[in-house]
Coordinates of C-alpha atoms in Angstrom, one line a residue:
M932 CA -11.6 10.5 -13.4
S933 CA -8.9 10.4 -16.2
G934 CA -5.7 11.0 -14.2
K935 CA -4.3 12.9 -17.1
G936 CA -1.0 14.6 -15.9
L937 CA -1.0 12.6 -12.4
N938 CA 2.1 11.9 -10.8
L939 CA 2.4 9.7 -7.7
S940 CA 5.8 10.3 -6.6
G941 CA 6.1 11.1 -3.1
R942 CA 5.8 9.5 0.4
W943 CA 2.7 8.1 1.4
N944 CA 1.0 7.0 4.7
G945 CA -1.4 4.0 4.5
F946 CA -3.3 1.1 6.0
Y947 CA -4.3 -2.4 4.8
N948 CA -6.5 -4.7 6.7
Y949 CA -6.2 -8.6 7.0
P950 CA -9.7 -10.3 6.5
G951 CA -11.4 -10.5 9.7
G952 CA -8.5 -8.4 11.1
P953 CA -9.0 -6.4 14.5
Q954 CA -7.3 -3.5 13.3
P955 CA -5.5 -1.9 10.2
C956 CA -1.8 -2.3 9.5
P957 CA 0.1 0.6 9.3
F958 CA 2.9 1.3 6.5
T959 CA 4.7 4.0 4.8
A960 CA 5.6 3.9 1.3
E961 CA 7.8 6.2 -0.9
L962 CA 6.8 6.0 -4.7
R963 CA 8.5 7.1 -7.9
D964 CA 6.1 7.5 -10.6
D965 CA 7.9 8.0 -14.5
G966 CA 5.3 8.3 -16.6
G967 CA 3.3 5.6 -15.5
L968 CA 6.0 3.1 -14.2
I969 CA 5.9 2.6 -10.6
A970 CA 8.6 1.7 -8.3
G971 CA 9.2 2.2 -4.6
E972 CA 9.6 1.0 -1.2
T973 CA 7.3 0.3 2.2
S974 CA 8.3 0.0 5.6
E975 CA 5.7 -1.3 8.4
P976 CA 5.6 -2.9 12.0
G977 CA 6.4 -6.6 11.8
D978 CA 3.9 -7.3 14.7
N979 CA 0.9 -8.4 12.3
V980 CA 3.0 -11.2 10.4
G981 CA 4.7 -13.2 13.3
C982 CA 7.8 -10.7 13.5
P983 CA 7.4 -8.8 16.7
E984 CA 9.3 -5.4 17.2
A985 CA 10.8 -5.8 13.5
T986 CA 10.3 -3.3 10.8
L987 CA 9.6 -5.0 7.5
Q988 CA 11.1 -3.4 4.4
A989 CA 9.6 -4.2 1.1
T990 CA 10.2 -3.0 -2.9
L991 CA 7.3 -2.4 -5.3
E992 CA 7.2 -2.4 -8.7
G993 CA 3.9 -1.6 -11.1
R994 CA 2.3 0.6 -13.5
R995 CA -0.4 3.4 -13.4
E996 CA -2.9 3.9 -16.3
G997 CA -4.6 7.3 -15.7
A998 CA -5.9 7.0 -12.4
S999 CA -5.4 3.1 -12.1
V1000 CA -2.7 1.8 -10.3
A1001 CA -1.5 -1.7 -9.8
F1002 CA 1.8 -2.7 -8.3
T1003 CA 3.4 -5.7 -6.7
K1004 CA 5.0 -5.8 -3.2
V1005 CA 7.7 -8.3 -2.2
Y1006 CA 9.0 -8.1 1.2
D1007 CA 13.1 -8.2 1.9
L1008 CA 12.6 -10.6 4.9
L1009 CA 13.5 -14.0 3.2
E1010 CA 10.9 -15.8 5.6
I1011 CA 8.2 -14.0 3.9
A1012 CA 10.0 -12.9 0.5
D1013 CA 8.5 -16.1 -1.0
Y1014 CA 5.0 -14.7 -2.2
P1015 CA 4.2 -11.2 -4.0
I1016 CA 1.5 -9.1 -3.0
H1017 CA -0.6 -7.6 -5.6
Y1018 CA -2.2 -4.3 -4.9
E1019 CA -4.9 -2.6 -7.3
G1020 CA -6.3 0.6 -6.6
T1021 CA -7.4 4.2 -7.7
A1022 CA -5.9 7.3 -7.4
T1023 CA -8.2 10.5 -6.4
A1024 CA -8.0 13.0 -9.6
E1025 CA -5.9 15.0 -7.1
G1026 CA -3.6 12.6 -6.7
D1027 CA -3.5 12.7 -2.8
E1028 CA -5.3 9.4 -2.1
I1029 CA -5.0 5.8 -3.7
Q1030 CA -7.7 3.2 -2.3
G1031 CA -8.0 -0.3 -3.3
R1032 CA -7.6 -4.1 -2.5
W1033 CA -4.5 -6.1 -2.1
N1034 CA -4.2 -9.7 -2.8
I1035 CA -1.8 -12.7 -2.1
P1036 CA -3.2 -15.2 -5.2
G1037 CA -5.1 -18.2 -3.5
E1038 CA -4.8 -16.9 -0.3
W1039 CA -6.1 -13.6 1.5
S1040 CA -7.1 -10.3 0.1
G1041 CA -8.3 -7.0 1.9
P1042 CA -8.6 -3.4 1.4
F1043 CA -6.0 -0.9 1.3
L1044 CA -6.0 3.2 1.5
M1045 CA -3.0 5.1 0.9
V1046 CA -2.9 9.4 1.5
R1047 CA -0.1 11.3 0.4
E1048 CA 2.1 12.9 3.3
S1049 CA 1.4 16.4 1.8
S1050 CA -2.3 15.7 2.8
G1051 CA -1.1 15.3 6.4
A1052 CA -4.3 16.6 7.9
E1053 CA -6.5 13.8 6.2
A1054 CA -4.1 11.1 7.4
A1055 CA -5.0 11.8 11.3
G1056 CA -8.4 9.9 10.7
M1057 CA -7.1 7.1 8.4
A1058 CA -7.3 4.5 10.7
E1059 CA -10.7 4.7 11.8
E1060 CA -11.8 5.3 8.2
A1061 CA -9.8 2.2 6.9
T1062 CA -11.5 0.0 9.3
V1063 CA -14.9 1.4 8.3
R1064 CA -14.1 0.8 4.6
A1065 CA -12.9 -2.8 5.5

């Protein structure tokens, strides 16, 4: 899986799991891939971080080298913006899925899965699949 010619720009639906968490946490992401430089934003429900009924926004910055993807997420909400969350994963050859692990250094880590929105049929079973992969 070389990832040659891959471009991950677009809208993505994803899930991440907390260690021992009861269910996956959903998020949406808008990625821009400029020759391997990754930038973007995410949006997710705040229920899982003690912010009930809030929508959490975050910015993403990172790199793609071939099919390998690494980016850092920083929340906009000041109460939780003091730690970066590192994501490392691998994109499929078609560039429609990214799977890997997230990590808060010295704290927590867990799996994540992202599916490009144009692959809507696959997104329907993502919550169940993300739980199985955890």
